[in-house]
PDB file of C-alpha atoms in Angstrom:
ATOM      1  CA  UNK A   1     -23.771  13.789 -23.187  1.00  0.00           C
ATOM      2  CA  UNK A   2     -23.074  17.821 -23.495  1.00  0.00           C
ATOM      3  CA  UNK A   3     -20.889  17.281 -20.509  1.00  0.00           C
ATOM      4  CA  UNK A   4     -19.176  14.322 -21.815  1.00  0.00           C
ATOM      5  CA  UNK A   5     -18.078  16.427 -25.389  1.00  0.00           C
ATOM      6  CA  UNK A   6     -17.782  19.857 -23.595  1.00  0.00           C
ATOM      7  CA  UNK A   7     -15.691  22.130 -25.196  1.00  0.00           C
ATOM      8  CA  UNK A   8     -12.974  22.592 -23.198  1.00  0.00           C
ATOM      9  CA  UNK A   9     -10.560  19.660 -23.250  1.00  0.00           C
ATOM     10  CA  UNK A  10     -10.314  18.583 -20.119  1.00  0.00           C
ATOM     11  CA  UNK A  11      -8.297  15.326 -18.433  1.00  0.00           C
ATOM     12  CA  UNK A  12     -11.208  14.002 -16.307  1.00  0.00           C
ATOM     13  CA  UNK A  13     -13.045  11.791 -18.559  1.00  0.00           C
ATOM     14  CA  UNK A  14     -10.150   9.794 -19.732  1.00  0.00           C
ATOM     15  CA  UNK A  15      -8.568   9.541 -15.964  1.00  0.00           C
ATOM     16  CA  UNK A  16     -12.069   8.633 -14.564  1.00  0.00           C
ATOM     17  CA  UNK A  17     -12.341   5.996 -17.086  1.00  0.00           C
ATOM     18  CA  UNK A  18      -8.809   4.506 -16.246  1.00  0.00           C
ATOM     19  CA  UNK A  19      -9.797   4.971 -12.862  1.00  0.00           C
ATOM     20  CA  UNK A  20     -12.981   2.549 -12.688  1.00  0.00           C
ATOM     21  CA  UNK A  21     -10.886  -0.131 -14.610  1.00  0.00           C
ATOM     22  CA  UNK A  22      -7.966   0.567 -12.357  1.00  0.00           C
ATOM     23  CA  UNK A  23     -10.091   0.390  -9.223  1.00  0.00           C
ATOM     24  CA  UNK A  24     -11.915  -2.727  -9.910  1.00  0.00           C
ATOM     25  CA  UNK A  25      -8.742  -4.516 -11.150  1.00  0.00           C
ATOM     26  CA  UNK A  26      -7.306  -3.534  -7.781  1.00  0.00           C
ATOM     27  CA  UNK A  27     -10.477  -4.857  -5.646  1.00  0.00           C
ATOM     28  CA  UNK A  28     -10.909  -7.568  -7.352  1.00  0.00           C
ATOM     29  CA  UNK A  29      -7.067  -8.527  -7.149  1.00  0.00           C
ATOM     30  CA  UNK A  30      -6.870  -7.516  -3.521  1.00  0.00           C
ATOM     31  CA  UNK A  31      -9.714 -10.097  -2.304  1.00  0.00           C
ATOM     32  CA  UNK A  32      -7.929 -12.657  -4.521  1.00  0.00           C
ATOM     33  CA  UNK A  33      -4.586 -11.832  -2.325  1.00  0.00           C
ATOM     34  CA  UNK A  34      -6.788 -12.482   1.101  1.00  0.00           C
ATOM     35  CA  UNK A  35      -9.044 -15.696  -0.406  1.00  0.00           C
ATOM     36  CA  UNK A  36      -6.241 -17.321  -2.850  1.00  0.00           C
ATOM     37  CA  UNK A  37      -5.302 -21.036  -1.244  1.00  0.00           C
ATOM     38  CA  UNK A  38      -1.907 -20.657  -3.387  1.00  0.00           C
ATOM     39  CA  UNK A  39       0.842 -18.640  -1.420  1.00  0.00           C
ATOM     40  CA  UNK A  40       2.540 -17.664  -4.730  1.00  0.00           C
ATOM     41  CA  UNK A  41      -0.763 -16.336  -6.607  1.00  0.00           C
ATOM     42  CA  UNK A  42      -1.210 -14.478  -3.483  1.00  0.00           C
ATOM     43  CA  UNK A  43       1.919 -12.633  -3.888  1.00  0.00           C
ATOM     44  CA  UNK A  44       1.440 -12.199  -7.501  1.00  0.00           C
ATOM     45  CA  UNK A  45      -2.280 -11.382  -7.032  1.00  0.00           C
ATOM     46  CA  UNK A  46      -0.533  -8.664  -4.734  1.00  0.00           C
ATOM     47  CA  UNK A  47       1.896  -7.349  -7.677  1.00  0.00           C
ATOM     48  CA  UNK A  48      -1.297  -6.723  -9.464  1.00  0.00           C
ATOM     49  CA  UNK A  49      -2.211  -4.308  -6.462  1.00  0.00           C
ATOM     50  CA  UNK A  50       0.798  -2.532  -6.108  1.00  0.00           C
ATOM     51  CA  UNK A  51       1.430  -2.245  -9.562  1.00  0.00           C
ATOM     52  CA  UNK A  52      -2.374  -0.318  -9.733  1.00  0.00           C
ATOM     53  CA  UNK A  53      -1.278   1.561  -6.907  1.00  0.00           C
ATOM     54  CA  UNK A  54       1.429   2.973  -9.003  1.00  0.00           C
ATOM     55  CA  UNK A  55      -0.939   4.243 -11.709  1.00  0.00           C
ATOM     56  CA  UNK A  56      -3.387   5.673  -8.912  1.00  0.00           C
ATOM     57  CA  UNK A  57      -0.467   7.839  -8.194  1.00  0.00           C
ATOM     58  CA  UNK A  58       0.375   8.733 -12.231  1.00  0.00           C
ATOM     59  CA  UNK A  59      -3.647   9.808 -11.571  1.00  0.00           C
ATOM     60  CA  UNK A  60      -2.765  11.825  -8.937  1.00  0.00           C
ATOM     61  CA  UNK A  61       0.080  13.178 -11.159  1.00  0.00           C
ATOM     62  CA  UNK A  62       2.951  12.297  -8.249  1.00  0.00           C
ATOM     63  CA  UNK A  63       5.062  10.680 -10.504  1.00  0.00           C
ATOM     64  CA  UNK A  64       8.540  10.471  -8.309  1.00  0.00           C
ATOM     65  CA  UNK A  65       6.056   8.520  -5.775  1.00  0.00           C
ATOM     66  CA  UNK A  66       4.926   6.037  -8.709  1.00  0.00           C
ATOM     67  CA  UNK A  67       8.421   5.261  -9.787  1.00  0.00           C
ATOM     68  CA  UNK A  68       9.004   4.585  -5.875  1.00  0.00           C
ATOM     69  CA  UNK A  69       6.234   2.503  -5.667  1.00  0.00           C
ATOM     70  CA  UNK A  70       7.362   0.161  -8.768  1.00  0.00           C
ATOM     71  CA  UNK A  71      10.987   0.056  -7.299  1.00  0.00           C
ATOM     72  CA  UNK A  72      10.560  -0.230  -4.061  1.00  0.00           C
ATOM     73  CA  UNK A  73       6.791  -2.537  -3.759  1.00  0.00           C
ATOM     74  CA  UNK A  74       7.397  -4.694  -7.083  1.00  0.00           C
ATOM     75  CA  UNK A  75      11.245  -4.727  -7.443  1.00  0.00           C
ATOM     76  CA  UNK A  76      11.862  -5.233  -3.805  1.00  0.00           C
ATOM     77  CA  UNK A  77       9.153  -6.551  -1.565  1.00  0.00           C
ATOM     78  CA  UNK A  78       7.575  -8.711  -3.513  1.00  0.00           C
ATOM     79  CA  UNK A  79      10.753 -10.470  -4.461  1.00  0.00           C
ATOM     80  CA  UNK A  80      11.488 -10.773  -0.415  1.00  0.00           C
ATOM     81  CA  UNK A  81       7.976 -11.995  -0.286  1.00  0.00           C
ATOM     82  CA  UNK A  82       8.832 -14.788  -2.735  1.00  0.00           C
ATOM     83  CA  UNK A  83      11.644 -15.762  -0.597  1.00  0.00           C
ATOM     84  CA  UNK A  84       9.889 -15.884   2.347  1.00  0.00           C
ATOM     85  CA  UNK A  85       7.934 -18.433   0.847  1.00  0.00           C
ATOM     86  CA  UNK A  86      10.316 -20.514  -0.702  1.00  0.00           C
ATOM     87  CA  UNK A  87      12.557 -20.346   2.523  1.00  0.00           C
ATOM     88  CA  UNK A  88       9.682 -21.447   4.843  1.00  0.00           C
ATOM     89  CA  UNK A  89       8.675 -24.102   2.759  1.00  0.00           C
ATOM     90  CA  UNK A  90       5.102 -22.874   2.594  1.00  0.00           C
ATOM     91  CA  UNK A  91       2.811 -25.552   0.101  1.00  0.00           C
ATOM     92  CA  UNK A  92       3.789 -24.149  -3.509  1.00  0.00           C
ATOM     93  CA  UNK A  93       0.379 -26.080  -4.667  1.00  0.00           C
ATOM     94  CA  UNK A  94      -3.460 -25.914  -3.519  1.00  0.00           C
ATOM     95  CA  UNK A  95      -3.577 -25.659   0.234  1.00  0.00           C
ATOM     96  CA  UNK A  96      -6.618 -25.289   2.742  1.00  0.00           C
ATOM     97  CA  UNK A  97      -4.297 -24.535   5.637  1.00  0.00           C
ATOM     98  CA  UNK A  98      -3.830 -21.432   4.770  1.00  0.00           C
ATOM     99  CA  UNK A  99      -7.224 -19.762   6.885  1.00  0.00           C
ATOM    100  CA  UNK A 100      -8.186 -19.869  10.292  1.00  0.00           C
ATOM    101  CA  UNK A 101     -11.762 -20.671  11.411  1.00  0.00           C
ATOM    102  CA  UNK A 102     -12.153 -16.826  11.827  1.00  0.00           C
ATOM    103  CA  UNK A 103     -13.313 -16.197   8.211  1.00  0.00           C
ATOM    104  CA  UNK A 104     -16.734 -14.572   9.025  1.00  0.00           C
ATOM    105  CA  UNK A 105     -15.789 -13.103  12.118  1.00  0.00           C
ATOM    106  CA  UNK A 106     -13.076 -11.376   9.588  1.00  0.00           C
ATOM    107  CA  UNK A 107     -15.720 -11.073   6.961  1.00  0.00           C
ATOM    108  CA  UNK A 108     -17.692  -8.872   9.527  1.00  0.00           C
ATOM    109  CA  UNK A 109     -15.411  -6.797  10.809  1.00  0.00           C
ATOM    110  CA  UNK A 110     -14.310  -5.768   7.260  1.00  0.00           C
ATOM    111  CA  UNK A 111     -17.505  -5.491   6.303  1.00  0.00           C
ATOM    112  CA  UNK A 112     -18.217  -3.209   9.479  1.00  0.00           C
ATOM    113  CA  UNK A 113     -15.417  -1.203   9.069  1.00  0.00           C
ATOM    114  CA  UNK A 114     -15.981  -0.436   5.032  1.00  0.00           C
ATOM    115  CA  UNK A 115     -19.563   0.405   5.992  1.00  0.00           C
ATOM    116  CA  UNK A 116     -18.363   2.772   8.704  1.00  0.00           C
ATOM    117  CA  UNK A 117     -15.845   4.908   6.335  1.00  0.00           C
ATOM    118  CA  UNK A 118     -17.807   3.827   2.805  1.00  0.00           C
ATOM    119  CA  UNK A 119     -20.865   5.912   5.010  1.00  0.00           C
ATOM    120  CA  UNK A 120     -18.267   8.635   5.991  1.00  0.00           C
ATOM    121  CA  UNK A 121     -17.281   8.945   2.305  1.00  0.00           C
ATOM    122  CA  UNK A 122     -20.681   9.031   0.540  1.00  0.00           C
ATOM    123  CA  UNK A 123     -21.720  11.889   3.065  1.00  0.00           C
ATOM    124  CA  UNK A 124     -19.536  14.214   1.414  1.00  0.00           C
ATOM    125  CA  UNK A 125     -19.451  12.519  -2.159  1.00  0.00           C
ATOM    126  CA  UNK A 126     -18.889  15.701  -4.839  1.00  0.00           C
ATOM    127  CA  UNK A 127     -17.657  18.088  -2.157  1.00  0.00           C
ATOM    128  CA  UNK A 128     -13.872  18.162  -3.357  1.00  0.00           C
ATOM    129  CA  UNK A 129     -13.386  17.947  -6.696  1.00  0.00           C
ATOM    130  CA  UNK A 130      -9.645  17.276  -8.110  1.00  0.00           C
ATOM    131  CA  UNK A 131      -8.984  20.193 -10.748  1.00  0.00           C
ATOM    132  CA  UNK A 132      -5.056  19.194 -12.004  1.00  0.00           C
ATOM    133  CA  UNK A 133      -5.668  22.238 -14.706  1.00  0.00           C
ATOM    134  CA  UNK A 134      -5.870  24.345 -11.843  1.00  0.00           C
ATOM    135  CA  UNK A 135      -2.753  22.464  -9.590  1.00  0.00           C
ATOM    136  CA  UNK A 136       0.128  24.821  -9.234  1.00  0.00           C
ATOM    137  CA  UNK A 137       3.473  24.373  -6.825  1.00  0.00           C
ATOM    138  CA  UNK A 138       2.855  26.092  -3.577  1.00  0.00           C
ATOM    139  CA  UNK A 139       3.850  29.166  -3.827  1.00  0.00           C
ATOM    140  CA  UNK A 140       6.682  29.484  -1.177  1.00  0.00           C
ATOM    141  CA  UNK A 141       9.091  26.832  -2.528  1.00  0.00           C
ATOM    142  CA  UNK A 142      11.717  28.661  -4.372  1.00  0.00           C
ATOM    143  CA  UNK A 143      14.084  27.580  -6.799  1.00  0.00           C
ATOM    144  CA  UNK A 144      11.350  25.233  -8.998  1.00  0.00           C
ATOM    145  CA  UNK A 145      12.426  25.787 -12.868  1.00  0.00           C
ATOM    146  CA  UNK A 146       8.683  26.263 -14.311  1.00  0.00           C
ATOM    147  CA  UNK A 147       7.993  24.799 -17.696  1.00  0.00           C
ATOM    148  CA  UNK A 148      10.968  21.867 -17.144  1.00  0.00           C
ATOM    149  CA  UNK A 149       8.050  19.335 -16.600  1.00  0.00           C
ATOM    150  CA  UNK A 150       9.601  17.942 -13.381  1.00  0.00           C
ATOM    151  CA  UNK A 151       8.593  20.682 -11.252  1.00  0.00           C
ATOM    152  CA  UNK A 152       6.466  19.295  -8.633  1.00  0.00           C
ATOM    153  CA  UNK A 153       9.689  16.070  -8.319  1.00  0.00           C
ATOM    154  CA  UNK A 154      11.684  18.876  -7.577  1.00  0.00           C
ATOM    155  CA  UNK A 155       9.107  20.245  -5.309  1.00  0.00           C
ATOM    156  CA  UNK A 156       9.052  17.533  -3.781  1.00  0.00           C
ATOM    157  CA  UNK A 157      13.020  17.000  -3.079  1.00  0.00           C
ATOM    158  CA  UNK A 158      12.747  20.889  -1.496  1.00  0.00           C
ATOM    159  CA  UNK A 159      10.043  19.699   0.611  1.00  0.00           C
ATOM    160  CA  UNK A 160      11.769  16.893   2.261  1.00  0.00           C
ATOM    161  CA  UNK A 161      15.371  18.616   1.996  1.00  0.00           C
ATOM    162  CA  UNK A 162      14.037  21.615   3.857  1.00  0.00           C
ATOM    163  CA  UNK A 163      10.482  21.251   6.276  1.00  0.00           C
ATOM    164  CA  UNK A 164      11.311  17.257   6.349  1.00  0.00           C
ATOM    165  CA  UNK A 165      14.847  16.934   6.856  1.00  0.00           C
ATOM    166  CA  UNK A 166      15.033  15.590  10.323  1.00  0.00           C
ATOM    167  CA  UNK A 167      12.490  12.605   9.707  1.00  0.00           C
ATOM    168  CA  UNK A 168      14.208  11.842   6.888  1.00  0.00           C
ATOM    169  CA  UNK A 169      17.129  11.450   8.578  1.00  0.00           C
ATOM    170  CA  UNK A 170      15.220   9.513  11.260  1.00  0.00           C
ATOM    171  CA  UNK A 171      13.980   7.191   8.394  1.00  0.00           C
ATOM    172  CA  UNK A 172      17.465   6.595   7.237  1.00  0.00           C
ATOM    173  CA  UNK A 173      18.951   5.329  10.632  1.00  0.00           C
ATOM    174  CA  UNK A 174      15.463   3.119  10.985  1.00  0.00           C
ATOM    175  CA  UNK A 175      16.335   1.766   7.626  1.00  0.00           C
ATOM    176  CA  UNK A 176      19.774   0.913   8.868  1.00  0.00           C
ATOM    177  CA  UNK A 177      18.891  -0.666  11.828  1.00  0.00           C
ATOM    178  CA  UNK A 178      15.750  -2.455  10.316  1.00  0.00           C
ATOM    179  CA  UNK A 179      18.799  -3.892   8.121  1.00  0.00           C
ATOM    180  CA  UNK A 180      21.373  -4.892  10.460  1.00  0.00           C
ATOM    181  CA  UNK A 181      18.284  -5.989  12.621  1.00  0.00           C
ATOM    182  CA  UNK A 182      17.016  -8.346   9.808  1.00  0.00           C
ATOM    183  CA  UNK A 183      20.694  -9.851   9.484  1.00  0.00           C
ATOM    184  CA  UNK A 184      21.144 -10.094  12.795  1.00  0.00           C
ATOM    185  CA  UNK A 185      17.563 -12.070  12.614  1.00  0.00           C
ATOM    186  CA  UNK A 186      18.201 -14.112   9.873  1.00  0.00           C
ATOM    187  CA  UNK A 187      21.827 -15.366  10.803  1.00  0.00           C
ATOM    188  CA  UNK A 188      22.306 -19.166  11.644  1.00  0.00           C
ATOM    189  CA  UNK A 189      25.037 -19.391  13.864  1.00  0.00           C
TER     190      UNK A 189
ATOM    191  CA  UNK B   1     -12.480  13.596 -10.199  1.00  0.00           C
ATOM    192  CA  UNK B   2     -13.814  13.684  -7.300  1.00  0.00           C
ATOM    193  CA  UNK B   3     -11.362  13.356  -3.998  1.00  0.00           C
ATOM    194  CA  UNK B   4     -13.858  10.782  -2.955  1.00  0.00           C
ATOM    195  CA  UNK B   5     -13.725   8.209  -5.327  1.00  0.00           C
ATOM    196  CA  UNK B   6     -10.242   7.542  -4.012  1.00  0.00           C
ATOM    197  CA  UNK B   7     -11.190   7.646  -0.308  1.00  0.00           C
ATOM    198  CA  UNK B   8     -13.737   4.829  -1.278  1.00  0.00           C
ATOM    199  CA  UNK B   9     -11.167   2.616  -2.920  1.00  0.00           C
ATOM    200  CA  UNK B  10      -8.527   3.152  -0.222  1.00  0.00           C
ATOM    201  CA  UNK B  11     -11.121   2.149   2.286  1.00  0.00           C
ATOM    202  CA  UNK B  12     -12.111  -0.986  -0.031  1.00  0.00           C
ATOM    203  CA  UNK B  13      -8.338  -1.969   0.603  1.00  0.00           C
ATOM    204  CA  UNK B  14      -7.740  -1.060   3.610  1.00  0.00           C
ATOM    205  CA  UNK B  15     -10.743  -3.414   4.971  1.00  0.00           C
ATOM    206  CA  UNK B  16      -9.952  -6.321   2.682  1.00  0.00           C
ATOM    207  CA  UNK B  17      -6.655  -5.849   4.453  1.00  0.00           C
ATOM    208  CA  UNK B  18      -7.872  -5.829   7.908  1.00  0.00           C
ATOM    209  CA  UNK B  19      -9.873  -9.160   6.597  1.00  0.00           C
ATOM    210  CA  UNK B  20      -6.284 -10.907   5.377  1.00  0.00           C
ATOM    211  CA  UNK B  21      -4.857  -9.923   9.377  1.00  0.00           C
ATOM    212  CA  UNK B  22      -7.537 -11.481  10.330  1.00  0.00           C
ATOM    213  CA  UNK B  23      -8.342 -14.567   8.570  1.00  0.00           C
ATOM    214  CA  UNK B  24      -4.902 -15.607   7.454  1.00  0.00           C
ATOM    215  CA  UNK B  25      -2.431 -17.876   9.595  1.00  0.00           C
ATOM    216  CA  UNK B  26       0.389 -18.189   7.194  1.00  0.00           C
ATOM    217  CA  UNK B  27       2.783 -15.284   9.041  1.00  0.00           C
ATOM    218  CA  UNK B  28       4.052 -14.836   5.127  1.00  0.00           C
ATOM    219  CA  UNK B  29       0.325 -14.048   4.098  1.00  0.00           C
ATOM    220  CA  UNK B  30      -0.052 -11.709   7.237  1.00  0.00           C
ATOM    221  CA  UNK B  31       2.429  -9.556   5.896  1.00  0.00           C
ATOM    222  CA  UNK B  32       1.558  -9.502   2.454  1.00  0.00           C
ATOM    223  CA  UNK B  33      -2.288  -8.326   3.951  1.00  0.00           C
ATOM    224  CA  UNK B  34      -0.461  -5.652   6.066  1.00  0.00           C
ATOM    225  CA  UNK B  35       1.244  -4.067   2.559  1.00  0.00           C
ATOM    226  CA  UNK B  36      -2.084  -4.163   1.242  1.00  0.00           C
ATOM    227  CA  UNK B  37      -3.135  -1.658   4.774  1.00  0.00           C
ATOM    228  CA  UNK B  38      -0.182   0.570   4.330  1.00  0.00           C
ATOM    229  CA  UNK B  39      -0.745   1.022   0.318  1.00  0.00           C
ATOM    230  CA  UNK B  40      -5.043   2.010   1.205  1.00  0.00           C
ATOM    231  CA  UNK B  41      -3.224   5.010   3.424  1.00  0.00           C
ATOM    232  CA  UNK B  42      -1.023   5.815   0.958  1.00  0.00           C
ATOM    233  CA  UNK B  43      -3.574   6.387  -1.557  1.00  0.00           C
ATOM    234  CA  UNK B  44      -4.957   8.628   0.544  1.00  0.00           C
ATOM    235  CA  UNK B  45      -2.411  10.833   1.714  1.00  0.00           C
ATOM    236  CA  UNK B  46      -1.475  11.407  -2.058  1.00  0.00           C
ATOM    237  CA  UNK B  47      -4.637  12.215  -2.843  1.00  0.00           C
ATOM    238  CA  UNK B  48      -5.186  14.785   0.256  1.00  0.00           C
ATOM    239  CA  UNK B  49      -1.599  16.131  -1.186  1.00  0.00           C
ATOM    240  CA  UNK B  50      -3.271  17.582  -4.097  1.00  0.00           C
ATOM    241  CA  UNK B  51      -4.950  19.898  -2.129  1.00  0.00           C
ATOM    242  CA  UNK B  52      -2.896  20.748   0.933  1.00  0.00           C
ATOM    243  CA  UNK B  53       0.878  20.715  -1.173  1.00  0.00           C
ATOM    244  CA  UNK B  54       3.770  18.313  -0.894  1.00  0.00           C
ATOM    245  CA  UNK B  55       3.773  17.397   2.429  1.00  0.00           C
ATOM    246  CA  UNK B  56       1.464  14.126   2.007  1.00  0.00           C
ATOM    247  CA  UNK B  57       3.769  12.859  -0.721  1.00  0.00           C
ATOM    248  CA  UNK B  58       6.785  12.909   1.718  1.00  0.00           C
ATOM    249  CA  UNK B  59       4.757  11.294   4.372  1.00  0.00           C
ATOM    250  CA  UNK B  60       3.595   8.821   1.342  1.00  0.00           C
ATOM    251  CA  UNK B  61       7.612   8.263   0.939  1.00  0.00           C
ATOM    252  CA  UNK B  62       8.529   7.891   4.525  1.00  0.00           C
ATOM    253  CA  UNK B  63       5.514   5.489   4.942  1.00  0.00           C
ATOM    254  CA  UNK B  64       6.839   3.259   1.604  1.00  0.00           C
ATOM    255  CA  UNK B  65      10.137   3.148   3.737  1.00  0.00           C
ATOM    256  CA  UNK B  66       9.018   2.347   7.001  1.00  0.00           C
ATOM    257  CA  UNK B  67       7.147  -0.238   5.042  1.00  0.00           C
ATOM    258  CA  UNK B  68      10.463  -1.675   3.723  1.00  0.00           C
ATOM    259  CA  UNK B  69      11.945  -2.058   6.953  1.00  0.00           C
ATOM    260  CA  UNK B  70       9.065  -3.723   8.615  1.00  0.00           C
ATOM    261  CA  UNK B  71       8.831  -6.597   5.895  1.00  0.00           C
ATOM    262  CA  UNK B  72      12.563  -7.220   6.025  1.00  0.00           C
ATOM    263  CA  UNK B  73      12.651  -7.704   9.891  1.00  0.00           C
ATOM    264  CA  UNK B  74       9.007  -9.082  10.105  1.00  0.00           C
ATOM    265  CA  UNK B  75      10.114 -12.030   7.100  1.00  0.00           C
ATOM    266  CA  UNK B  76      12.888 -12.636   9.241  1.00  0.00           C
ATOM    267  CA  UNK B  77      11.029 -13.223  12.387  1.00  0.00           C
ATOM    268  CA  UNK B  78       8.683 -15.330  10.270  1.00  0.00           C
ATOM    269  CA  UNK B  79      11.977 -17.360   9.028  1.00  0.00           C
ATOM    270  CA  UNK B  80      13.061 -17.758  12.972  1.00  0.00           C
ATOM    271  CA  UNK B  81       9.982 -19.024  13.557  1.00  0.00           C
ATOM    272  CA  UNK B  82       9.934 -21.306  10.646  1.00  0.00           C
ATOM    273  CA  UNK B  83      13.721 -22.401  11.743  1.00  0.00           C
ATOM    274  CA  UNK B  84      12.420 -22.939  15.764  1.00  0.00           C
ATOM    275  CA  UNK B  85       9.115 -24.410  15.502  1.00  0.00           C
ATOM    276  CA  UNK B  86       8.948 -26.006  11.673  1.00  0.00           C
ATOM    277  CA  UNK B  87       5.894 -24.288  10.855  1.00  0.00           C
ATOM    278  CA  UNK B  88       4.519 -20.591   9.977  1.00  0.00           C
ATOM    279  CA  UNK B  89       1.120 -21.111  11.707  1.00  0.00           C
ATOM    280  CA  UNK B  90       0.315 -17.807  13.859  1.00  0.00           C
ATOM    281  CA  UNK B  91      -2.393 -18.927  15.390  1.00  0.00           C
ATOM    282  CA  UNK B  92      -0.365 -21.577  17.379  1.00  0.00           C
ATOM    283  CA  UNK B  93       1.740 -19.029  18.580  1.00  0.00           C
ATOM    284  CA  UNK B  94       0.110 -18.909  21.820  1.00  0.00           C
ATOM    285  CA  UNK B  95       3.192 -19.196  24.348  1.00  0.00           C
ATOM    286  CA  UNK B  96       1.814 -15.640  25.634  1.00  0.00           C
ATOM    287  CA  UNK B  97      -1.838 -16.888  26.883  1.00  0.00           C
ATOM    288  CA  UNK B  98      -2.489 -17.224  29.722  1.00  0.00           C
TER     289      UNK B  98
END
């Protein structure tokens, strides 16, 4: 309790509280996107998890990479998603086609593999604690205006427009040709 | 916070990811269960980025790209599928067996 009202104001009892929520919101949502037999609450169930995925970031105070996510996950993939189904005709109601017979071979596998890194993680549970207070910009980047309140965004833009510029470059022309691929895909002729 | 508690819930998505691969056979579905792997790394490279600077956020960026590219071309292998064999079902996809 002396902890929880300790002097110092500090942001880690109000993120670790939106945390928990946020986390079991996302499970919870994620096993309905793998067990739904609706195609469309799947991708819905899955705007729920990108959209929390988003906040996770806010958490993690990268704030360019949470406007990214909402762009990019809800605005753009989920709405190809949506067309995917409705061009393939997938059933819009109830459906048990939608699983293989596979479903506790899959069960153990995942369970495996959460026990595997779940074990991993609980090793070396309170090793690394997150103290934003004490977050500052690397040093070495020059040219961040302190006290703006978009420092680390523009951080981040001199990270990728000087170590990073090559693979970003490299992402761009796979981005093209993902593009032109897709058309080229897609085309009925 | 603890750098942990977000390794844990990564790894609770990433496996109920690896469960969707697995278990689904709608190729739409498939996809939607791969997002769900790529967003569990991403998770965790921003939250390794707090400690070691910028650089996982970029790699967080380029991986949200990359991720944008495979779900255009991989929904429109799904829809020449669809168009060749009137169905979605990956699991009868079997041409390659031998």
């Amino acid at each position: 309790m002396s902890a929880l009202f300790a002097a110092e104001t500090t942001f880690d009892v109000p993120a670790n509280v939106a945390f928990g929520i946020l986390a079991v919101l996302m499970v919870v949502a994620a096993i309905r996107v793998v067990t739904t037999r609706n195609v469309v609450h799947a991708a819905l169930w899955l705007v729920v998890v990108l959209g929390g995925n988003a906040v996770v970031y806010l958490i993690l105070q990268a704030e360019f990479l949470a406007m990214t996510q909402l762009l990019v996950y809800i605005g753009a993939i989920v709405v190809l998603f949506l067309f995917g189904i409705m061009l393939t005709r997938a059933p819009l109601g109830e459906s048990d086609d939608l699983d293989n017979s596979q479903r506790i071979l899959g069960a153990v596998v995942g369970v495996l593999l959460l026990g595997v890194i779940g074990y991993a993680v609980a090793r070396t549970w309170g090793t690394d604690r997150l103290d934003f207070a004490a977050y500052e910009l690397p040093p070495r980047i020059e040219g961040v205006v302190s006290g703006s309140g978009n420092g680390r965004t523009q951080a981040l833009a001199n990270t990728i427009f000087s170590d990073y510029l090559i693979p970003f470059e490299v992402i761009s022309v796979l981005l093209t040709g993902a593009l032109v691929g897709a058309i080229v895909l897609a085309r009925r002729d | 916070m603890l750098l942990n508690q977000f390794l844990l819930l990564a790894a609770v998505l990433f496996s109920v990811g690896v469960y969707g691969v697995i278990v689904r056979k709608n190729g739409v579905l498939v996809l939607m269960s791969v997002e769900l792997i790529l967003n569990a790394v991403n998770i965790n490279l921003i939250a390794f980025s707090t400690f070691w600077g910028l650089s996982g956020q970029v790699f967080a960026l380029f991986v949200i790209a990359v991720a944008a590219a495979e779900v255009g071309v991989g929904l429109a292998i799904v829809l020449l599928i669809y168009r060749n064999r009137r169905s979605v079902d990956i699991d009868r996809l079997d041409e390659l067996k031998g």
